[in-house]
JSON list of C-alpha atoms in Angstrom, two decimals:
[
{"chain": "A", "resi": 4, "resn": "MET", "atom": "CA", "xyz": [123.15, 105.45, 97.99]},
{"chain": "A", "resi": 5, "resn": "GLY", "atom": "CA", "xyz": [119.35, 105.61, 98.15]},
{"chain": "A", "resi": 6, "resn": "GLN", "atom": "CA", "xyz": [117.30, 104.43, 101.10]},
{"chain": "A", "resi": 7, "resn": "GLU", "atom": "CA", "xyz": [115.88, 101.53, 99.11]},
{"chain": "A", "resi": 8, "resn": "GLU", "atom": "CA", "xyz": [119.42, 100.31, 98.43]},
{"chain": "A", "resi": 9, "resn": "ILE", "atom": "CA", "xyz": [120.31, 100.64, 102.11]},
{"chain": "A", "resi": 10, "resn": "LEU", "atom": "CA", "xyz": [117.30, 98.44, 102.96]},
{"chain": "A", "resi": 11, "resn": "LEU", "atom": "CA", "xyz": [118.13, 95.92, 100.25]},
{"chain": "A", "resi": 12, "resn": "GLY", "atom": "CA", "xyz": [118.58, 93.15, 102.79]},
{"chain": "A", "resi": 13, "resn": "PHE", "atom": "CA", "xyz": [115.50, 94.12, 104.82]},
{"chain": "A", "resi": 14, "resn": "SER", "atom": "CA", "xyz": [112.96, 91.29, 104.98]},
{"chain": "A", "resi": 15, "resn": "VAL", "atom": "CA", "xyz": [109.49, 92.76, 104.49]},
{"chain": "A", "resi": 16, "resn": "ASP", "atom": "CA", "xyz": [107.94, 89.31, 104.94]},
{"chain": "A", "resi": 17, "resn": "GLY", "atom": "CA", "xyz": [109.75, 88.89, 108.23]},
{"chain": "A", "resi": 18, "resn": "PHE", "atom": "CA", "xyz": [108.98, 92.25, 109.81]},
{"chain": "A", "resi": 19, "resn": "LEU", "atom": "CA", "xyz": [105.56, 93.19, 108.41]},
{"chain": "A", "resi": 20, "resn": "PRO", "atom": "CA", "xyz": [103.53, 90.63, 110.41]},
{"chain": "A", "resi": 21, "resn": "VAL", "atom": "CA", "xyz": [105.19, 91.88, 113.59]},
{"chain": "A", "resi": 22, "resn": "LEU", "atom": "CA", "xyz": [104.37, 95.49, 112.74]},
{"chain": "A", "resi": 23, "resn": "VAL", "atom": "CA", "xyz": [100.75, 94.56, 112.04]},
{"chain": "A", "resi": 24, "resn": "ASP", "atom": "CA", "xyz": [100.50, 92.74, 115.37]},
{"chain": "A", "resi": 25, "resn": "ILE", "atom": "CA", "xyz": [101.83, 95.82, 117.17]},
{"chain": "A", "resi": 26, "resn": "LEU", "atom": "CA", "xyz": [99.42, 98.01, 115.20]},
{"chain": "A", "resi": 27, "resn": "GLY", "atom": "CA", "xyz": [96.58, 96.06, 116.79]},
{"chain": "A", "resi": 28, "resn": "MET", "atom": "CA", "xyz": [97.69, 96.77, 120.38]},
{"chain": "A", "resi": 29, "resn": "GLU", "atom": "CA", "xyz": [94.77, 99.03, 121.30]},
{"chain": "A", "resi": 30, "resn": "HIS", "atom": "CA", "xyz": [96.01, 99.38, 124.89]},
{"chain": "A", "resi": 31, "resn": "ARG", "atom": "CA", "xyz": [99.42, 100.66, 123.76]},
{"chain": "A", "resi": 32, "resn": "PRO", "atom": "CA", "xyz": [98.86, 103.85, 121.72]},
{"chain": "A", "resi": 33, "resn": "GLU", "atom": "CA", "xyz": [102.55, 104.78, 121.63]},
{"chain": "A", "resi": 34, "resn": "MET", "atom": "CA", "xyz": [103.39, 101.36, 120.16]},
{"chain": "A", "resi": 35, "resn": "MET", "atom": "CA", "xyz": [100.57, 101.62, 117.63]},
{"chain": "A", "resi": 36, "resn": "LEU", "atom": "CA", "xyz": [101.89, 104.99, 116.52]},
{"chain": "A", "resi": 37, "resn": "LEU", "atom": "CA", "xyz": [105.44, 103.73, 116.10]},
{"chain": "A", "resi": 38, "resn": "SER", "atom": "CA", "xyz": [104.23, 100.72, 114.15]},
{"chain": "A", "resi": 39, "resn": "CYS", "atom": "CA", "xyz": [102.09, 102.89, 111.92]},
{"chain": "A", "resi": 40, "resn": "ARG", "atom": "CA", "xyz": [105.02, 105.22, 111.27]},
{"chain": "A", "resi": 41, "resn": "ALA", "atom": "CA", "xyz": [107.24, 102.26, 110.46]},
{"chain": "A", "resi": 42, "resn": "ILE", "atom": "CA", "xyz": [104.76, 100.93, 107.90]},
{"chain": "A", "resi": 43, "resn": "THR", "atom": "CA", "xyz": [104.34, 104.38, 106.36]},
{"chain": "A", "resi": 44, "resn": "HIS", "atom": "CA", "xyz": [108.12, 104.78, 106.11]},
{"chain": "A", "resi": 45, "resn": "LEU", "atom": "CA", "xyz": [108.37, 101.31, 104.59]},
{"chain": "A", "resi": 46, "resn": "LEU", "atom": "CA", "xyz": [105.90, 102.34, 101.88]},
{"chain": "A", "resi": 47, "resn": "GLU", "atom": "CA", "xyz": [108.00, 105.42, 101.17]},
{"chain": "A", "resi": 48, "resn": "VAL", "atom": "CA", "xyz": [111.42, 103.81, 100.90]},
{"chain": "A", "resi": 49, "resn": "VAL", "atom": "CA", "xyz": [110.40, 100.39, 99.53]},
{"chain": "A", "resi": 50, "resn": "PRO", "atom": "CA", "xyz": [107.47, 101.13, 97.16]},
{"chain": "A", "resi": 51, "resn": "LYS", "atom": "CA", "xyz": [107.34, 97.47, 96.10]},
{"chain": "A", "resi": 52, "resn": "SER", "atom": "CA", "xyz": [106.23, 96.61, 99.63]},
{"chain": "A", "resi": 53, "resn": "ALA", "atom": "CA", "xyz": [102.83, 98.25, 99.04]},
{"chain": "A", "resi": 54, "resn": "ALA", "atom": "CA", "xyz": [101.24, 95.08, 97.63]},
{"chain": "A", "resi": 55, "resn": "LYS", "atom": "CA", "xyz": [102.32, 93.10, 100.68]},
{"chain": "A", "resi": 56, "resn": "VAL", "atom": "CA", "xyz": [101.14, 95.79, 103.10]},
{"chain": "A", "resi": 57, "resn": "ALA", "atom": "CA", "xyz": [97.76, 95.91, 101.32]},
{"chain": "A", "resi": 58, "resn": "GLN", "atom": "CA", "xyz": [97.32, 92.17, 101.90]},
{"chain": "A", "resi": 59, "resn": "SER", "atom": "CA", "xyz": [98.90, 92.00, 105.35]},
{"chain": "A", "resi": 60, "resn": "GLY", "atom": "CA", "xyz": [95.84, 92.76, 107.48]},
{"chain": "A", "resi": 61, "resn": "ALA", "atom": "CA", "xyz": [97.01, 96.31, 108.20]},
{"chain": "A", "resi": 62, "resn": "VAL", "atom": "CA", "xyz": [94.31, 98.02, 106.12]},
{"chain": "A", "resi": 63, "resn": "PRO", "atom": "CA", "xyz": [91.31, 97.01, 108.30]},
{"chain": "A", "resi": 64, "resn": "ILE", "atom": "CA", "xyz": [93.23, 98.21, 111.35]},
{"chain": "A", "resi": 65, "resn": "PHE", "atom": "CA", "xyz": [94.02, 101.55, 109.69]},
{"chain": "A", "resi": 66, "resn": "CYS", "atom": "CA", "xyz": [90.32, 101.92, 108.91]},
{"chain": "A", "resi": 67, "resn": "GLN", "atom": "CA", "xyz": [89.32, 101.08, 112.46]},
{"chain": "A", "resi": 68, "resn": "ARG", "atom": "CA", "xyz": [91.71, 103.71, 113.84]},
{"chain": "A", "resi": 69, "resn": "LEU", "atom": "CA", "xyz": [89.92, 106.31, 111.70]},
{"chain": "A", "resi": 70, "resn": "LEU", "atom": "CA", "xyz": [86.38, 105.13, 112.47]},
{"chain": "A", "resi": 71, "resn": "THR", "atom": "CA", "xyz": [86.92, 105.06, 116.23]},
{"chain": "A", "resi": 72, "resn": "ILE", "atom": "CA", "xyz": [89.24, 107.97, 116.86]},
{"chain": "A", "resi": 73, "resn": "GLU", "atom": "CA", "xyz": [90.74, 107.43, 120.29]},
{"chain": "A", "resi": 74, "resn": "PHE", "atom": "CA", "xyz": [94.21, 108.79, 119.53]},
{"chain": "A", "resi": 75, "resn": "ILE", "atom": "CA", "xyz": [94.34, 111.56, 116.94]},
{"chain": "A", "resi": 76, "resn": "ASP", "atom": "CA", "xyz": [98.02, 111.05, 116.10]},
{"chain": "A", "resi": 77, "resn": "VAL", "atom": "CA", "xyz": [97.44, 107.35, 115.40]},
{"chain": "A", "resi": 78, "resn": "ALA", "atom": "CA", "xyz": [94.44, 108.21, 113.23]},
{"chain": "A", "resi": 79, "resn": "GLU", "atom": "CA", "xyz": [96.41, 110.80, 111.25]},
{"chain": "A", "resi": 80, "resn": "GLN", "atom": "CA", "xyz": [99.31, 108.40, 110.71]},
{"chain": "A", "resi": 81, "resn": "SER", "atom": "CA", "xyz": [96.88, 105.68, 109.63]},
{"chain": "A", "resi": 82, "resn": "LEU", "atom": "CA", "xyz": [95.45, 108.08, 107.06]},
{"chain": "A", "resi": 83, "resn": "LEU", "atom": "CA", "xyz": [98.93, 108.84, 105.70]},
{"chain": "A", "resi": 84, "resn": "ALA", "atom": "CA", "xyz": [99.59, 105.13, 105.25]},
{"chain": "A", "resi": 85, "resn": "MET", "atom": "CA", "xyz": [96.24, 104.64, 103.53]},
{"chain": "A", "resi": 86, "resn": "HIS", "atom": "CA", "xyz": [96.94, 107.55, 101.20]},
{"chain": "A", "resi": 87, "resn": "LYS", "atom": "CA", "xyz": [100.21, 105.97, 100.08]},
{"chain": "A", "resi": 88, "resn": "LEU", "atom": "CA", "xyz": [98.51, 102.61, 99.57]},
{"chain": "A", "resi": 89, "resn": "SER", "atom": "CA", "xyz": [95.62, 104.15, 97.64]},
{"chain": "A", "resi": 90, "resn": "VAL", "atom": "CA", "xyz": [97.86, 105.32, 94.80]},
{"chain": "A", "resi": 91, "resn": "GLU", "atom": "CA", "xyz": [98.51, 101.80, 93.50]},
{"chain": "A", "resi": 92, "resn": "HIS", "atom": "CA", "xyz": [96.21, 99.60, 95.59]},
{"chain": "A", "resi": 93, "resn": "PRO", "atom": "CA", "xyz": [92.86, 101.38, 96.05]},
{"chain": "A", "resi": 94, "resn": "GLU", "atom": "CA", "xyz": [90.66, 98.27, 95.86]},
{"chain": "A", "resi": 95, "resn": "PRO", "atom": "CA", "xyz": [91.80, 96.58, 99.12]},
{"chain": "A", "resi": 96, "resn": "LEU", "atom": "CA", "xyz": [91.15, 99.89, 100.90]},
{"chain": "A", "resi": 97, "resn": "LEU", "atom": "CA", "xyz": [87.71, 100.29, 99.38]},
{"chain": "A", "resi": 98, "resn": "ARG", "atom": "CA", "xyz": [86.72, 96.74, 100.26]},
{"chain": "A", "resi": 99, "resn": "SER", "atom": "CA", "xyz": [87.80, 97.31, 103.85]},
{"chain": "A", "resi": 100, "resn": "ASN", "atom": "CA", "xyz": [85.31, 100.19, 104.15]},
{"chain": "A", "resi": 101, "resn": "GLY", "atom": "CA", "xyz": [88.14, 102.63, 103.50]},
{"chain": "A", "resi": 102, "resn": "LEU", "atom": "CA", "xyz": [85.96, 105.34, 101.97]},
{"chain": "A", "resi": 103, "resn": "SER", "atom": "CA", "xyz": [83.87, 105.58, 105.13]},
{"chain": "A", "resi": 104, "resn": "ALA", "atom": "CA", "xyz": [87.04, 105.51, 107.20]},
{"chain": "A", "resi": 105, "resn": "VAL", "atom": "CA", "xyz": [88.63, 108.53, 105.51]},
{"chain": "A", "resi": 106, "resn": "LEU", "atom": "CA", "xyz": [85.46, 110.63, 105.15]},
{"chain": "A", "resi": 107, "resn": "THR", "atom": "CA", "xyz": [83.19, 109.95, 108.15]},
{"chain": "A", "resi": 108, "resn": "PHE", "atom": "CA", "xyz": [85.11, 112.11, 110.64]},
{"chain": "A", "resi": 109, "resn": "ILE", "atom": "CA", "xyz": [87.01, 114.28, 108.18]},
{"chain": "A", "resi": 110, "resn": "ASP", "atom": "CA", "xyz": [85.96, 117.49, 110.01]},
{"chain": "A", "resi": 111, "resn": "PHE", "atom": "CA", "xyz": [87.90, 116.39, 113.11]},
{"chain": "A", "resi": 112, "resn": "PHE", "atom": "CA", "xyz": [91.22, 116.96, 111.36]},
{"chain": "A", "resi": 113, "resn": "ASP", "atom": "CA", "xyz": [93.21, 120.02, 110.34]},
{"chain": "A", "resi": 114, "resn": "MET", "atom": "CA", "xyz": [93.01, 121.25, 106.75]},
{"chain": "A", "resi": 115, "resn": "ASN", "atom": "CA", "xyz": [96.12, 119.48, 105.48]},
{"chain": "A", "resi": 116, "resn": "THR", "atom": "CA", "xyz": [94.86, 116.17, 106.86]},
{"chain": "A", "resi": 117, "resn": "GLN", "atom": "CA", "xyz": [91.42, 116.80, 105.37]},
{"chain": "A", "resi": 118, "resn": "ARG", "atom": "CA", "xyz": [93.06, 117.33, 101.98]},
{"chain": "A", "resi": 119, "resn": "THR", "atom": "CA", "xyz": [94.86, 114.02, 102.36]},
{"chain": "A", "resi": 120, "resn": "ALA", "atom": "CA", "xyz": [91.57, 112.31, 103.28]},
{"chain": "A", "resi": 121, "resn": "ILE", "atom": "CA", "xyz": [89.62, 113.49, 100.23]},
{"chain": "A", "resi": 122, "resn": "ALA", "atom": "CA", "xyz": [92.60, 112.84, 97.93]},
{"chain": "A", "resi": 123, "resn": "THR", "atom": "CA", "xyz": [92.68, 109.28, 99.29]},
{"chain": "A", "resi": 124, "resn": "ALA", "atom": "CA", "xyz": [88.95, 108.99, 98.64]},
{"chain": "A", "resi": 125, "resn": "ALA", "atom": "CA", "xyz": [89.48, 110.14, 95.04]},
{"chain": "A", "resi": 126, "resn": "ASN", "atom": "CA", "xyz": [92.06, 107.40, 94.57]},
{"chain": "A", "resi": 127, "resn": "MET", "atom": "CA", "xyz": [89.61, 104.81, 95.88]},
{"chain": "A", "resi": 128, "resn": "CYS", "atom": "CA", "xyz": [86.99, 105.95, 93.36]},
{"chain": "A", "resi": 129, "resn": "ARG", "atom": "CA", "xyz": [89.32, 105.16, 90.46]},
{"chain": "A", "resi": 130, "resn": "ASN", "atom": "CA", "xyz": [88.47, 102.20, 88.19]},
{"chain": "A", "resi": 131, "resn": "MET", "atom": "CA", "xyz": [85.73, 100.90, 90.46]},
{"chain": "A", "resi": 132, "resn": "THR", "atom": "CA", "xyz": [84.03, 97.63, 89.60]},
{"chain": "A", "resi": 133, "resn": "PRO", "atom": "CA", "xyz": [80.19, 97.59, 89.41]},
{"chain": "A", "resi": 134, "resn": "ASP", "atom": "CA", "xyz": [79.86, 95.53, 92.59]},
{"chain": "A", "resi": 135, "resn": "SER", "atom": "CA", "xyz": [81.89, 98.09, 94.55]},
{"chain": "A", "resi": 136, "resn": "PHE", "atom": "CA", "xyz": [79.23, 100.79, 94.36]},
{"chain": "A", "resi": 137, "resn": "GLU", "atom": "CA", "xyz": [77.56, 99.62, 97.56]},
{"chain": "A", "resi": 138, "resn": "LEU", "atom": "CA", "xyz": [80.82, 100.47, 99.33]},
{"chain": "A", "resi": 139, "resn": "VAL", "atom": "CA", "xyz": [80.61, 104.05, 98.03]},
{"chain": "A", "resi": 140, "resn": "VAL", "atom": "CA", "xyz": [76.95, 105.03, 98.08]},
{"chain": "A", "resi": 141, "resn": "ASP", "atom": "CA", "xyz": [76.73, 105.93, 101.78]},
{"chain": "A", "resi": 142, "resn": "MET", "atom": "CA", "xyz": [79.57, 108.44, 101.40]},
{"chain": "A", "resi": 143, "resn": "ILE", "atom": "CA", "xyz": [78.06, 110.31, 98.44]},
{"chain": "A", "resi": 144, "resn": "PRO", "atom": "CA", "xyz": [76.48, 112.94, 100.76]},
{"chain": "A", "resi": 145, "resn": "ASN", "atom": "CA", "xyz": [79.89, 113.56, 102.37]},
{"chain": "A", "resi": 146, "resn": "MET", "atom": "CA", "xyz": [81.59, 113.98, 99.00]},
{"chain": "A", "resi": 147, "resn": "THR", "atom": "CA", "xyz": [78.78, 116.25, 97.80]},
{"chain": "A", "resi": 148, "resn": "ASN", "atom": "CA", "xyz": [79.21, 118.49, 100.85]},
{"chain": "A", "resi": 149, "resn": "ILE", "atom": "CA", "xyz": [82.93, 118.84, 100.13]},
{"chain": "A", "resi": 150, "resn": "LEU", "atom": "CA", "xyz": [82.10, 120.27, 96.68]},
{"chain": "A", "resi": 151, "resn": "SER", "atom": "CA", "xyz": [81.00, 123.43, 98.51]},
{"chain": "A", "resi": 152, "resn": "SER", "atom": "CA", "xyz": [84.18, 123.70, 100.60]},
{"chain": "A", "resi": 153, "resn": "SER", "atom": "CA", "xyz": [86.05, 127.01, 100.65]},
{"chain": "A", "resi": 154, "resn": "ASP", "atom": "CA", "xyz": [89.33, 125.16, 100.08]},
{"chain": "A", "resi": 155, "resn": "HIS", "atom": "CA", "xyz": [90.15, 124.72, 96.40]},
{"chain": "A", "resi": 156, "resn": "LYS", "atom": "CA", "xyz": [92.25, 121.57, 96.89]},
{"chain": "A", "resi": 157, "resn": "MET", "atom": "CA", "xyz": [89.41, 119.89, 98.76]},
{"chain": "A", "resi": 158, "resn": "VAL", "atom": "CA", "xyz": [86.95, 120.85, 96.03]},
{"chain": "A", "resi": 159, "resn": "GLU", "atom": "CA", "xyz": [89.17, 119.67, 93.20]},
{"chain": "A", "resi": 160, "resn": "SER", "atom": "CA", "xyz": [89.68, 116.28, 94.87]},
{"chain": "A", "resi": 161, "resn": "ALA", "atom": "CA", "xyz": [85.92, 115.99, 95.39]},
{"chain": "A", "resi": 162, "resn": "CYS", "atom": "CA", "xyz": [85.40, 116.80, 91.70]},
{"chain": "A", "resi": 163, "resn": "MET", "atom": "CA", "xyz": [87.80, 113.99, 90.90]},
{"chain": "A", "resi": 164, "resn": "CYS", "atom": "CA", "xyz": [85.73, 111.64, 93.07]},
{"chain": "A", "resi": 165, "resn": "PHE", "atom": "CA", "xyz": [82.59, 112.37, 91.07]},
{"chain": "A", "resi": 166, "resn": "SER", "atom": "CA", "xyz": [84.40, 112.28, 87.75]},
{"chain": "A", "resi": 167, "resn": "ARG", "atom": "CA", "xyz": [85.69, 108.80, 88.52]},
{"chain": "A", "resi": 168, "resn": "LEU", "atom": "CA", "xyz": [82.38, 107.62, 89.96]},
{"chain": "A", "resi": 169, "resn": "VAL", "atom": "CA", "xyz": [80.44, 108.69, 86.87]},
{"chain": "A", "resi": 170, "resn": "ASP", "atom": "CA", "xyz": [83.08, 107.18, 84.61]},
{"chain": "A", "resi": 171, "resn": "SER", "atom": "CA", "xyz": [82.74, 103.85, 86.43]},
{"chain": "A", "resi": 172, "resn": "CYS", "atom": "CA", "xyz": [78.94, 103.92, 86.78]},
{"chain": "A", "resi": 173, "resn": "HIS", "atom": "CA", "xyz": [77.72, 105.57, 83.57]},
{"chain": "A", "resi": 174, "resn": "THR", "atom": "CA", "xyz": [76.18, 102.29, 82.35]},
{"chain": "A", "resi": 175, "resn": "SER", "atom": "CA", "xyz": [73.89, 102.03, 85.40]},
{"chain": "A", "resi": 176, "resn": "GLU", "atom": "CA", "xyz": [70.89, 104.35, 85.65]},
{"chain": "A", "resi": 177, "resn": "MET", "atom": "CA", "xyz": [70.30, 103.40, 89.28]},
{"chain": "A", "resi": 178, "resn": "GLN", "atom": "CA", "xyz": [73.87, 104.18, 90.29]},
{"chain": "A", "resi": 179, "resn": "LEU", "atom": "CA", "xyz": [73.95, 107.51, 88.44]},
{"chain": "A", "resi": 180, "resn": "ASP", "atom": "CA", "xyz": [70.68, 108.50, 90.08]},
{"chain": "A", "resi": 181, "resn": "ALA", "atom": "CA", "xyz": [72.22, 107.69, 93.46]},
{"chain": "A", "resi": 182, "resn": "ILE", "atom": "CA", "xyz": [75.28, 109.81, 92.63]},
{"chain": "A", "resi": 183, "resn": "ALA", "atom": "CA", "xyz": [73.05, 112.76, 91.71]},
{"chain": "A", "resi": 184, "resn": "SER", "atom": "CA", "xyz": [70.49, 112.38, 94.48]},
{"chain": "A", "resi": 185, "resn": "HIS", "atom": "CA", "xyz": [72.21, 114.67, 97.02]},
{"chain": "A", "resi": 186, "resn": "GLY", "atom": "CA", "xyz": [72.78, 117.65, 94.76]},
{"chain": "A", "resi": 187, "resn": "ALA", "atom": "CA", "xyz": [76.15, 116.83, 93.20]},
{"chain": "A", "resi": 188, "resn": "LEU", "atom": "CA", "xyz": [75.02, 117.98, 89.75]},
{"chain": "A", "resi": 189, "resn": "VAL", "atom": "CA", "xyz": [73.96, 121.38, 91.05]},
{"chain": "A", "resi": 190, "resn": "GLN", "atom": "CA", "xyz": [77.28, 121.76, 92.84]},
{"chain": "A", "resi": 191, "resn": "LEU", "atom": "CA", "xyz": [79.27, 120.74, 89.77]},
{"chain": "A", "resi": 192, "resn": "VAL", "atom": "CA", "xyz": [77.41, 123.17, 87.53]},
{"chain": "A", "resi": 193, "resn": "ASN", "atom": "CA", "xyz": [77.97, 125.96, 90.06]},
{"chain": "A", "resi": 194, "resn": "LEU", "atom": "CA", "xyz": [81.70, 125.25, 89.96]},
{"chain": "A", "resi": 195, "resn": "LEU", "atom": "CA", "xyz": [81.71, 126.03, 86.24]},
{"chain": "A", "resi": 196, "resn": "ARG", "atom": "CA", "xyz": [80.50, 129.56, 86.95]},
{"chain": "A", "resi": 197, "resn": "PRO", "atom": "CA", "xyz": [82.98, 132.42, 87.39]},
{"chain": "A", "resi": 198, "resn": "ALA", "atom": "CA", "xyz": [84.09, 132.64, 91.00]},
{"chain": "A", "resi": 199, "resn": "ASP", "atom": "CA", "xyz": [83.16, 136.32, 91.34]},
{"chain": "A", "resi": 200, "resn": "VAL", "atom": "CA", "xyz": [79.60, 135.62, 90.15]},
{"chain": "A", "resi": 201, "resn": "VAL", "atom": "CA", "xyz": [78.87, 133.03, 92.85]},
{"chain": "A", "resi": 202, "resn": "GLY", "atom": "CA", "xyz": [81.13, 134.47, 95.57]},
{"chain": "A", "resi": 203, "resn": "ARG", "atom": "CA", "xyz": [83.66, 131.66, 95.46]},
{"chain": "A", "resi": 204, "resn": "GLY", "atom": "CA", "xyz": [87.24, 132.39, 96.43]},
{"chain": "A", "resi": 205, "resn": "PHE", "atom": "CA", "xyz": [88.91, 130.40, 93.66]},
{"chain": "A", "resi": 206, "resn": "GLU", "atom": "CA", "xyz": [88.55, 129.15, 90.10]},
{"chain": "A", "resi": 207, "resn": "LEU", "atom": "CA", "xyz": [88.88, 125.51, 89.11]},
{"chain": "A", "resi": 208, "resn": "SER", "atom": "CA", "xyz": [92.11, 124.60, 87.39]},
{"chain": "A", "resi": 209, "resn": "THR", "atom": "CA", "xyz": [91.84, 124.10, 83.63]},
{"chain": "A", "resi": 210, "resn": "GLY", "atom": "CA", "xyz": [92.19, 120.35, 83.99]},
{"chain": "A", "resi": 211, "resn": "ASN", "atom": "CA", "xyz": [89.54, 120.11, 86.68]},
{"chain": "A", "resi": 212, "resn": "TYR", "atom": "CA", "xyz": [87.17, 122.41, 84.79]},
{"chain": "A", "resi": 213, "resn": "THR", "atom": "CA", "xyz": [87.47, 120.16, 81.74]},
{"chain": "A", "resi": 214, "resn": "SER", "atom": "CA", "xyz": [86.92, 117.08, 83.90]},
{"chain": "A", "resi": 215, "resn": "VAL", "atom": "CA", "xyz": [83.71, 118.53, 85.37]},
{"chain": "A", "resi": 216, "resn": "VAL", "atom": "CA", "xyz": [82.38, 119.35, 81.90]},
{"chain": "A", "resi": 217, "resn": "LYS", "atom": "CA", "xyz": [83.13, 115.80, 80.74]},
{"chain": "A", "resi": 218, "resn": "THR", "atom": "CA", "xyz": [81.45, 114.38, 83.83]},
{"chain": "A", "resi": 219, "resn": "LEU", "atom": "CA", "xyz": [78.26, 116.36, 83.20]},
{"chain": "A", "resi": 220, "resn": "ALA", "atom": "CA", "xyz": [78.34, 115.52, 79.48]},
{"chain": "A", "resi": 221, "resn": "MET", "atom": "CA", "xyz": [78.70, 111.80, 80.20]},
{"chain": "A", "resi": 222, "resn": "SER", "atom": "CA", "xyz": [75.81, 111.97, 82.65]},
{"chain": "A", "resi": 223, "resn": "CYS", "atom": "CA", "xyz": [73.59, 113.70, 80.10]},
{"chain": "A", "resi": 224, "resn": "ARG", "atom": "CA", "xyz": [74.46, 111.23, 77.33]},
{"chain": "A", "resi": 225, "resn": "ALA", "atom": "CA", "xyz": [73.61, 108.32, 79.60]},
{"chain": "A", "resi": 226, "resn": "LEU", "atom": "CA", "xyz": [70.34, 109.99, 80.54]},
{"chain": "A", "resi": 227, "resn": "ARG", "atom": "CA", "xyz": [69.33, 110.44, 76.90]},
{"chain": "A", "resi": 228, "resn": "LEU", "atom": "CA", "xyz": [69.90, 106.73, 76.27]},
{"chain": "A", "resi": 229, "resn": "TRP", "atom": "CA", "xyz": [67.73, 105.67, 79.20]},
{"chain": "A", "resi": 230, "resn": "ARG", "atom": "CA", "xyz": [65.07, 108.38, 79.08]},
{"chain": "A", "resi": 231, "resn": "PRO", "atom": "CA", "xyz": [64.69, 109.57, 75.47]},
{"chain": "A", "resi": 232, "resn": "LYS", "atom": "CA", "xyz": [61.21, 110.87, 76.32]},
{"chain": "A", "resi": 233, "resn": "ALA", "atom": "CA", "xyz": [61.93, 112.00, 79.85]},
{"chain": "A", "resi": 234, "resn": "ARG", "atom": "CA", "xyz": [59.43, 114.42, 81.32]},
{"chain": "A", "resi": 235, "resn": "VAL", "atom": "CA", "xyz": [60.62, 117.91, 82.27]},
{"chain": "A", "resi": 236, "resn": "GLY", "atom": "CA", "xyz": [59.99, 117.01, 85.88]},
{"chain": "A", "resi": 237, "resn": "ALA", "atom": "CA", "xyz": [62.37, 114.05, 85.83]},
{"chain": "A", "resi": 238, "resn": "SER", "atom": "CA", "xyz": [65.13, 114.53, 88.39]},
{"chain": "A", "resi": 239, "resn": "TRP", "atom": "CA", "xyz": [68.21, 114.82, 86.18]},
{"chain": "A", "resi": 240, "resn": "PRO", "atom": "CA", "xyz": [66.78, 117.06, 83.43]},
{"chain": "A", "resi": 241, "resn": "LYS", "atom": "CA", "xyz": [65.24, 119.33, 86.04]},
{"chain": "A", "resi": 242, "resn": "THR", "atom": "CA", "xyz": [68.53, 119.57, 87.91]},
{"chain": "A", "resi": 243, "resn": "LEU", "atom": "CA", "xyz": [70.54, 120.50, 84.84]},
{"chain": "A", "resi": 244, "resn": "ARG", "atom": "CA", "xyz": [67.95, 122.82, 83.29]},
{"chain": "A", "resi": 245, "resn": "SER", "atom": "CA", "xyz": [67.59, 124.78, 86.50]},
{"chain": "A", "resi": 246, "resn": "GLN", "atom": "CA", "xyz": [71.34, 125.53, 86.56]},
{"chain": "A", "resi": 247, "resn": "ARG", "atom": "CA", "xyz": [72.30, 127.71, 83.60]},
{"chain": "A", "resi": 248, "resn": "VAL", "atom": "CA", "xyz": [75.98, 128.56, 83.46]},
{"chain": "A", "resi": 249, "resn": "GLN", "atom": "CA", "xyz": [76.34, 132.32, 83.16]}
]
């Protein structure tokens, strides 16, 4: 018998508000941690509960635990819960400032937790609506920096972030300029180069390599539509022309 069957009679509606209340007990870190673990376990064994958790008021508290890190174990557990929610319900996380929550202090965590953070960010960048861009733009420098990480899983998740951002924003010149303004294009082109040429310790997977090429191609097509007579000095043409893949 599976765990979901064992919990068949469990009332999510009855227990979730209590868990959220306990999650907000800032003076009781051990209770916050237990509540956070309970919610994470609930998401694992009763996947259908994710929609209710996303709307329960837990998400803003998870974000706050990551933006004001007082207890590292509570912050890490909050991130795990957000990662599980982000698979099917990225929008409530994004609208609760979730991207800033998972990326602002990413360097404080160990590598496995950092991988979870950027993977969660990539989920939040999926199928964004045009009005959501303002919730993303401040974190573009952070995502750009991760493109130069020495960890291949971190880099591939960051590539996914930019692939999804460009896919969602390719109809807006202003938004694409903002995406490119911190050097993301240069970093993406560098990732297409052989690892031994640029001193990188890994190659992109075939799927990620293809995704990066598509991202750059989509950017260039959009640019040609907006700036058919763009000067050589214009920011995007200059960026791409200065980076020739060897």
